[in-house]
PDB file of C-alpha atoms in Angstrom:
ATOM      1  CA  UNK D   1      94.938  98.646 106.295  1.00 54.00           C
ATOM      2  CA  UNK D   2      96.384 101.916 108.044  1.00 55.00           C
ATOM      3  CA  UNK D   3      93.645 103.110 110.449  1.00 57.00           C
ATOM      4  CA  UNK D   4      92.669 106.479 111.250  1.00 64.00           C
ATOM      5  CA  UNK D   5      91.013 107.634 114.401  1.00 66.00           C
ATOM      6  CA  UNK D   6      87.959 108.225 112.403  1.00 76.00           C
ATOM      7  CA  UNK D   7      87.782 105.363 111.180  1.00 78.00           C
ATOM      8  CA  UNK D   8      87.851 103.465 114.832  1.00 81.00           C
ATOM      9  CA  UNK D   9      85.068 105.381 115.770  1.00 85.00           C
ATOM     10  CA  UNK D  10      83.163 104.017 112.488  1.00 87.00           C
ATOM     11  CA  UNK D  11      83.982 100.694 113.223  1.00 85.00           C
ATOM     12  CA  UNK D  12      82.307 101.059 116.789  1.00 88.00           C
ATOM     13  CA  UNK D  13      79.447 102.649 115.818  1.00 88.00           C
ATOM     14  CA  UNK D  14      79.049  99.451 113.708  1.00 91.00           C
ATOM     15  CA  UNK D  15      79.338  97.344 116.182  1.00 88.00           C
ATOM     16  CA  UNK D  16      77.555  99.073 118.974  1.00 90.00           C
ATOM     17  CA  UNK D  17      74.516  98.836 115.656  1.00 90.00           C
ATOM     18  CA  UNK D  18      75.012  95.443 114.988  1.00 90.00           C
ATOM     19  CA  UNK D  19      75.414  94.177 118.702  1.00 80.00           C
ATOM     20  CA  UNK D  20      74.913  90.370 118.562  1.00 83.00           C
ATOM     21  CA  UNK D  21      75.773  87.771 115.314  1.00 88.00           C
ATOM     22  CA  UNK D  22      76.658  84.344 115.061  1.00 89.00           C
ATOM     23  CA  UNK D  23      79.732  85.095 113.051  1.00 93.00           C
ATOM     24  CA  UNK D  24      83.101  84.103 114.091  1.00 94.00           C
ATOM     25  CA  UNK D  25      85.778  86.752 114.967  1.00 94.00           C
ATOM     26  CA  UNK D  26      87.487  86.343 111.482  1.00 96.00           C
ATOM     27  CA  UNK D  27      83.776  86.443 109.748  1.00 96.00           C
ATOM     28  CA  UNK D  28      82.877  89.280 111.872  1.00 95.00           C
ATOM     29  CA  UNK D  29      86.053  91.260 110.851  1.00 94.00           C
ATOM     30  CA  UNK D  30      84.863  90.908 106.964  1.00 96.00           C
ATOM     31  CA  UNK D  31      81.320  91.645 107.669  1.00 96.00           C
ATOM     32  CA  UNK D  32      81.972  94.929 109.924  1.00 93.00           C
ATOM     33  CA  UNK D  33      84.434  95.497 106.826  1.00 94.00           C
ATOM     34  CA  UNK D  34      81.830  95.298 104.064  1.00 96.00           C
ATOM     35  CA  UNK D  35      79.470  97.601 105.794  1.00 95.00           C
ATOM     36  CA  UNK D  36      82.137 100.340 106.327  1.00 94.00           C
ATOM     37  CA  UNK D  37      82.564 100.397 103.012  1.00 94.00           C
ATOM     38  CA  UNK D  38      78.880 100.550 101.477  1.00 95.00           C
ATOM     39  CA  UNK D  39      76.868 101.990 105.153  1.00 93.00           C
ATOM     40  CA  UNK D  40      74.489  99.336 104.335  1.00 95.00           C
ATOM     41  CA  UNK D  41      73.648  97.008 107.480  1.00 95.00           C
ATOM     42  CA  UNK D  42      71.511  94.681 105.397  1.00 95.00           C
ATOM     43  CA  UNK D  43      75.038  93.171 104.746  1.00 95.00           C
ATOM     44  CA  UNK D  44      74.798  91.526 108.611  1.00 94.00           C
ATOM     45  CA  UNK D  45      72.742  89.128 106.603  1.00 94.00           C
ATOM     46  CA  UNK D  46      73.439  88.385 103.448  1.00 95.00           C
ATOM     47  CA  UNK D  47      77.175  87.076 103.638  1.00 96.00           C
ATOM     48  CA  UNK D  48      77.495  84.021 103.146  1.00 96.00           C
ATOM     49  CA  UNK D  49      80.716  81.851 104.136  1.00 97.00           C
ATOM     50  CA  UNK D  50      81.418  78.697 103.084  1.00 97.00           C
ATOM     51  CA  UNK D  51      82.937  75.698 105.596  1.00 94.00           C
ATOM     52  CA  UNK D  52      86.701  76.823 106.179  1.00 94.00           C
ATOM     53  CA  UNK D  53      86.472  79.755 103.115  1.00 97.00           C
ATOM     54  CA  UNK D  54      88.621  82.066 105.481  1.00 97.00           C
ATOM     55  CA  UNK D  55      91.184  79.649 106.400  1.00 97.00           C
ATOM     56  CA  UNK D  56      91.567  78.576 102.531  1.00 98.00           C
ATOM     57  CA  UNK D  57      91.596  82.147 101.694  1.00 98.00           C
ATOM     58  CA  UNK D  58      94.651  83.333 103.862  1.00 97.00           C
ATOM     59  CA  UNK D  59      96.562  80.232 103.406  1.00 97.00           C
ATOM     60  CA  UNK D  60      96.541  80.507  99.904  1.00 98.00           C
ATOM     61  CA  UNK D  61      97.349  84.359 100.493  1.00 98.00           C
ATOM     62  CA  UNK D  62     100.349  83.561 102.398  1.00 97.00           C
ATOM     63  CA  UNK D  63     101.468  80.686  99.546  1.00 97.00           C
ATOM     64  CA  UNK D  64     100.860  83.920  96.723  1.00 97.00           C
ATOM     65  CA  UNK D  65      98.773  81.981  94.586  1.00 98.00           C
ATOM     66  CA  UNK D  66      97.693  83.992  91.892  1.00 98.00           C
ATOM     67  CA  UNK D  67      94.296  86.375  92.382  1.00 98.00           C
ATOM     68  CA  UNK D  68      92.338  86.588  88.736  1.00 98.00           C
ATOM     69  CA  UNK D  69      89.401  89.794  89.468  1.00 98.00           C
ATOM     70  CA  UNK D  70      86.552  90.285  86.873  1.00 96.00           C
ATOM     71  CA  UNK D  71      86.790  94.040  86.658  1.00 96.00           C
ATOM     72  CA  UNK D  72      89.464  96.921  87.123  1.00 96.00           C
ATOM     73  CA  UNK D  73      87.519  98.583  89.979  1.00 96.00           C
ATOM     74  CA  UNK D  74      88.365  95.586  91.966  1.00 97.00           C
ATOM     75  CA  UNK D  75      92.039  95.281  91.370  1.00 97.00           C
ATOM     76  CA  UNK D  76      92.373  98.927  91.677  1.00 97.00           C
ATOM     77  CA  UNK D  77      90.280  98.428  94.900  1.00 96.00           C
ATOM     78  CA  UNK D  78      92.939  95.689  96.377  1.00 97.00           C
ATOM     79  CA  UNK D  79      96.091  96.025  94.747  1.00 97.00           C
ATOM     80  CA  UNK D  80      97.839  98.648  97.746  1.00 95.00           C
ATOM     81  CA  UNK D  81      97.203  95.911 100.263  1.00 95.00           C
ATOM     82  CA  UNK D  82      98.507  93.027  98.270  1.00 97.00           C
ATOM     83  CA  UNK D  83     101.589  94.244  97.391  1.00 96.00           C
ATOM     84  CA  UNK D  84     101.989  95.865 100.803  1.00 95.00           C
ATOM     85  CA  UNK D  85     101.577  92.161 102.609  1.00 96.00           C
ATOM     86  CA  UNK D  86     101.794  89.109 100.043  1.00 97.00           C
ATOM     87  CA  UNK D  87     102.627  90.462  96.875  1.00 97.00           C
ATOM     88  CA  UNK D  88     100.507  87.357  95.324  1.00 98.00           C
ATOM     89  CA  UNK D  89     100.148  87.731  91.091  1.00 98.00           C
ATOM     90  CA  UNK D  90      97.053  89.852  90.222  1.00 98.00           C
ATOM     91  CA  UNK D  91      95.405  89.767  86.901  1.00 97.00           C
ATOM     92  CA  UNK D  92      92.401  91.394  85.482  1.00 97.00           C
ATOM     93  CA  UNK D  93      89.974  89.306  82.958  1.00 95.00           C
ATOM     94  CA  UNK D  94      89.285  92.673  81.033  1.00 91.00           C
ATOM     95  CA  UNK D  95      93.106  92.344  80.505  1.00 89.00           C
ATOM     96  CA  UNK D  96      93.835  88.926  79.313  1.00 84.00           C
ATOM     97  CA  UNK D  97      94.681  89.058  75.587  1.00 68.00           C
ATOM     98  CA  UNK D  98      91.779  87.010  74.356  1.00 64.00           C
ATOM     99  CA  UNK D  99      89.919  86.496  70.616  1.00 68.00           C
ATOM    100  CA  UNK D 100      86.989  88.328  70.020  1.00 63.00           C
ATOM    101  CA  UNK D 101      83.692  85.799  71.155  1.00 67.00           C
ATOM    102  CA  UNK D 102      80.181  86.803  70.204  1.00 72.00           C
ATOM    103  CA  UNK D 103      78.793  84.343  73.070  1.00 78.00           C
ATOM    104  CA  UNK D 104      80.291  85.512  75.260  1.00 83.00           C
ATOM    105  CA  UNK D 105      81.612  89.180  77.418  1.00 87.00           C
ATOM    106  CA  UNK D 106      84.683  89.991  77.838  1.00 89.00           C
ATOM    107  CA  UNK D 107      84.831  89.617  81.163  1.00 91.00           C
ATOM    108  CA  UNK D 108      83.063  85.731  81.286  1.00 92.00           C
ATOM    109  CA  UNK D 109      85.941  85.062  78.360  1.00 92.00           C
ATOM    110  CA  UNK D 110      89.160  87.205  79.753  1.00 94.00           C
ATOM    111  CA  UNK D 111      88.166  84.605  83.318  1.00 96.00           C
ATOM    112  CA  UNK D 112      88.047  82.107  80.974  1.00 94.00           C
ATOM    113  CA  UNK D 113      91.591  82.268  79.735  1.00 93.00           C
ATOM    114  CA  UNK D 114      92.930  83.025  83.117  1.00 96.00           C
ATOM    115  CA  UNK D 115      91.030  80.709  85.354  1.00 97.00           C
ATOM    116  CA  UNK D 116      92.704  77.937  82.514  1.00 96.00           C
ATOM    117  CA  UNK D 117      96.369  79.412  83.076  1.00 96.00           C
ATOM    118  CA  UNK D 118      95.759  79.613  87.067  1.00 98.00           C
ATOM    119  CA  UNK D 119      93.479  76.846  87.842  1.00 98.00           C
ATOM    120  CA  UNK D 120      94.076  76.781  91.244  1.00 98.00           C
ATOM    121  CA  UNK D 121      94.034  80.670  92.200  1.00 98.00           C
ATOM    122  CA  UNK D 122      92.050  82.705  94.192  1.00 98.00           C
ATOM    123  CA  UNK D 123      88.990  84.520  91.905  1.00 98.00           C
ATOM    124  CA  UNK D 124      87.592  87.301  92.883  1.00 98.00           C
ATOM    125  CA  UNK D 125      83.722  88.371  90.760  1.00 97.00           C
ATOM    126  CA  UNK D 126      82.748  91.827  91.867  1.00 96.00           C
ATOM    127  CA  UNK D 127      80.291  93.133  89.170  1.00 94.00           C
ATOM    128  CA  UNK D 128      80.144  90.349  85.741  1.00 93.00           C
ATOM    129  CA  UNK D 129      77.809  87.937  86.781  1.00 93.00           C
ATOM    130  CA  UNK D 130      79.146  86.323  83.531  1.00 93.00           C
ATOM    131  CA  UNK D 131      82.199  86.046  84.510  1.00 95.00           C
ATOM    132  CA  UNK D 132      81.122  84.234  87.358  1.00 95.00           C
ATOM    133  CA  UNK D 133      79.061  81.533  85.446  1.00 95.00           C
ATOM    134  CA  UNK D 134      82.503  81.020  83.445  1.00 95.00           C
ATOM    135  CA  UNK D 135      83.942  80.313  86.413  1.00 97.00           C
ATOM    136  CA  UNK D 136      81.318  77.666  87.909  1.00 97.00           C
ATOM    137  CA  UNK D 137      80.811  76.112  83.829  1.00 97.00           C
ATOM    138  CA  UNK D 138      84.671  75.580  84.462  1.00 98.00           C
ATOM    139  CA  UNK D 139      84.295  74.195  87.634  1.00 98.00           C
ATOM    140  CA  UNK D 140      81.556  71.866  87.112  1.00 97.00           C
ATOM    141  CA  UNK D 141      83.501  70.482  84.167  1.00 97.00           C
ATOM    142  CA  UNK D 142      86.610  69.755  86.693  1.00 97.00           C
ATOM    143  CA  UNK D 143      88.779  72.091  84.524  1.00 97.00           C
ATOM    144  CA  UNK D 144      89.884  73.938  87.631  1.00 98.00           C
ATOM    145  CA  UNK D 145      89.968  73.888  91.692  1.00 97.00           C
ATOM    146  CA  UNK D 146      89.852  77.328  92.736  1.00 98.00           C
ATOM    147  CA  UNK D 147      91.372  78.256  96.341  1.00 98.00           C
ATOM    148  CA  UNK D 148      88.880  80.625  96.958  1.00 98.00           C
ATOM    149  CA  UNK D 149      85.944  82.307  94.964  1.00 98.00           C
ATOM    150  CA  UNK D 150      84.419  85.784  96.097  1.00 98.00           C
ATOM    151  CA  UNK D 151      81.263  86.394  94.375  1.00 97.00           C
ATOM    152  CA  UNK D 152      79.293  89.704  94.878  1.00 96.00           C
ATOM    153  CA  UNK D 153      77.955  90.827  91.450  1.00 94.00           C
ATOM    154  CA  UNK D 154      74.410  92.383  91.412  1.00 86.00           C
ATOM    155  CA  UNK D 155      72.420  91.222  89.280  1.00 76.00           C
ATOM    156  CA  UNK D 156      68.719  90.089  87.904  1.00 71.00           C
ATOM    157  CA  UNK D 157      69.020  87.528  85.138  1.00 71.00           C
ATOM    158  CA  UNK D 158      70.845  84.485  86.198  1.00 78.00           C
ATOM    159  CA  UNK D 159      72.659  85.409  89.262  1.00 85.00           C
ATOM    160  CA  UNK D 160      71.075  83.519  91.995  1.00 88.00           C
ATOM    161  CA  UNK D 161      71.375  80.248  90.035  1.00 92.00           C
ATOM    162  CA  UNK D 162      75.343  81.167  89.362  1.00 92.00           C
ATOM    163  CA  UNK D 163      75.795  81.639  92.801  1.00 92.00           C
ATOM    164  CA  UNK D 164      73.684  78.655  93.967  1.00 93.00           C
ATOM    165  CA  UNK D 165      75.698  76.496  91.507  1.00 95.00           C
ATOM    166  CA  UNK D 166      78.758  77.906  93.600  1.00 95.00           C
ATOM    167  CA  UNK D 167      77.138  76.903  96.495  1.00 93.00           C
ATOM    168  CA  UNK D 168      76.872  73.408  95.552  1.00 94.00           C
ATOM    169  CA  UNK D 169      80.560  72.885  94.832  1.00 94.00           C
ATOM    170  CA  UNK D 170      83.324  72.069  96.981  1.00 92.00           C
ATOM    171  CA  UNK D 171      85.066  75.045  96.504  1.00 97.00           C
ATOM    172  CA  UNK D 172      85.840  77.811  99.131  1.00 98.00           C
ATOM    173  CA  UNK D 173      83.591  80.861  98.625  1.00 98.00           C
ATOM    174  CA  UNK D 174      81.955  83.983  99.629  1.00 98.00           C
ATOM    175  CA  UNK D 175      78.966  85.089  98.579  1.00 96.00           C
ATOM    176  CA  UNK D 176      75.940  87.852  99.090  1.00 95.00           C
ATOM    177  CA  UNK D 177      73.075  86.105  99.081  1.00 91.00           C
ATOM    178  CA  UNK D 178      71.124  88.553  97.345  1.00 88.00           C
ATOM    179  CA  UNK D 179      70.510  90.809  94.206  1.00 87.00           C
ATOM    180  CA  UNK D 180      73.047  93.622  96.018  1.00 91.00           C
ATOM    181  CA  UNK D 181      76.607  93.317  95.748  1.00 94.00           C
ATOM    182  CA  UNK D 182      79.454  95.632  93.861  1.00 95.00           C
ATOM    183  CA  UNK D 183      83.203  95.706  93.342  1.00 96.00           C
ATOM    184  CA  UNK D 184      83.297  97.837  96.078  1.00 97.00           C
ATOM    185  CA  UNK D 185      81.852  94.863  98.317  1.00 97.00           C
ATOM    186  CA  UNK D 186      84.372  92.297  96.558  1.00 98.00           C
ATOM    187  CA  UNK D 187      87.271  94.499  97.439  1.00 98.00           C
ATOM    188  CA  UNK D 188      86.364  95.202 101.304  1.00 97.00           C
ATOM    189  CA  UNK D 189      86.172  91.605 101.483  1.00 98.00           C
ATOM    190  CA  UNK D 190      89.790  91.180  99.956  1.00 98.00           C
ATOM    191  CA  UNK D 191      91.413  93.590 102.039  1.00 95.00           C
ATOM    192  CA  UNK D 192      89.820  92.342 104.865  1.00 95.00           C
ATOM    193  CA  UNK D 193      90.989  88.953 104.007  1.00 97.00           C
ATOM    194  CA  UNK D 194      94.533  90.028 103.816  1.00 97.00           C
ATOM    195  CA  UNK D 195      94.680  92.274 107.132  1.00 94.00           C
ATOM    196  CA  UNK D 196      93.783  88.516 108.895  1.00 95.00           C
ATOM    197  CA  UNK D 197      96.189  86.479 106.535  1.00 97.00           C
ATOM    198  CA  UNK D 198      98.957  89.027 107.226  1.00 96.00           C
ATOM    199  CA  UNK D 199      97.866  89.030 111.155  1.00 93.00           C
ATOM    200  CA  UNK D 200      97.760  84.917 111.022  1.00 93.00           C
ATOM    201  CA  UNK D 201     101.421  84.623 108.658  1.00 92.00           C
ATOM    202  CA  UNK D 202     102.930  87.782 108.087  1.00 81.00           C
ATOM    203  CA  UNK D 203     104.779  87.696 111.282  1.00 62.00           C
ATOM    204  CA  UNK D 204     106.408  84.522 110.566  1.00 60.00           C
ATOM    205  CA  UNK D 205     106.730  85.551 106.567  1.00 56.00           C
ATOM    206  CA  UNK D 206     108.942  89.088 108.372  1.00 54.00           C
ATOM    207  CA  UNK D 207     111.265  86.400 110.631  1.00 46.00           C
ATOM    208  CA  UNK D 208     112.037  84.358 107.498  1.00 47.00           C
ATOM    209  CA  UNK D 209     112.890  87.413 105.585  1.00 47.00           C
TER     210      UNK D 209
END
């Protein structure tokens, strides 16, 4: 991400606000991230990293495994940094050319189709809470083995246990832990993702080029 003055002195008003954390540098750098983008420091508290998440996240950046998002506001939200740094694959679920299902959204079934076709990609759920349960049903059946999943739709009917299920697997993930969350949030946490991923490998990506 390109930096503007004004947005330096955002970033330390954040942190002179926020003062101390337990996070790690890297977490820090996502959380200080998030609430630049939404002004909302209840953030500080609600992400939720799983063990290693960022260090599966930007390795599988640098590899450009495929990202899958729910919604276009998120790939819009991420796309100029990915194919500034990585160029990894990036596919929309509202996209994927799917049959017409009753039981089930769009979204939850467009994930569906692509989490099947990229098992092993990195999934990123910023507003369909059903296309997050898609994800975990698919996960829980040992269909797929996601890189990463980012999970930060709001929601009031059956998003805690979705995420909680998440929680219980073995898969890398980020989560709010809470009814909040947006594409907006998914996509500061993607970008800030990348910025470390390209810190951590693009150097040695530019040498081999």
């Amino acid at each position: 991400m390109e930096w503007h003055v004004t947005d330096a002195q955002s970033l330390a008003i954040i942190d002179s606000e926020i003062e101390n954390h337990v996070f790690s540098p890297a977490e820090y750098e996502i959380v200080r991230r998030v609430i630049y983008s939404t002004a909302d420091f209840e953030y500080k508290s609600l992400i939720r990293f799983s063990e290693r998440a960022l260090q599966a996240g930007a390795a599988a950046l640098a590899a450009r495994t495929t990202i899958v998002v729910d919604v276009p506001m998120v790939q819009v939200g991420i796309a100029y940094e990915i194919q500034n740094t990585f160029a990894n694959p990036l596919y929309c679920s509202m996209e994927a050319l799917t049959r017409p299902q009753k039981e089930k959204t769009r979204a939850a079934w467009g994930i569906e189709t692509l989490a099947r076709r990229y098992p092993e990609g990195i999934f990123v759920v910023g507003q369909a809470q059903t296309a997050l349960t898609a994800l975990v049903d698919l996960i829980e059946a040992e269909e797929i083995r996601p890189a990463l999943i980012i999970a930060t739709p709001v929601g009031f009917v059956d998003v805690d246990e979705a995420k909680r299920r998440l929680q219980d697997s073995l898969v890398p993930h980020i989560t709010i832990d809470s009814r909040k969350g947006n594409a907006v949030v998914a996509a500061a946490i993607v970008d800030g993702l990348v910025d470390l991923a390209w810190q951590a490998y693009g150097q040695d990506r530019n040498r081999g080029s």
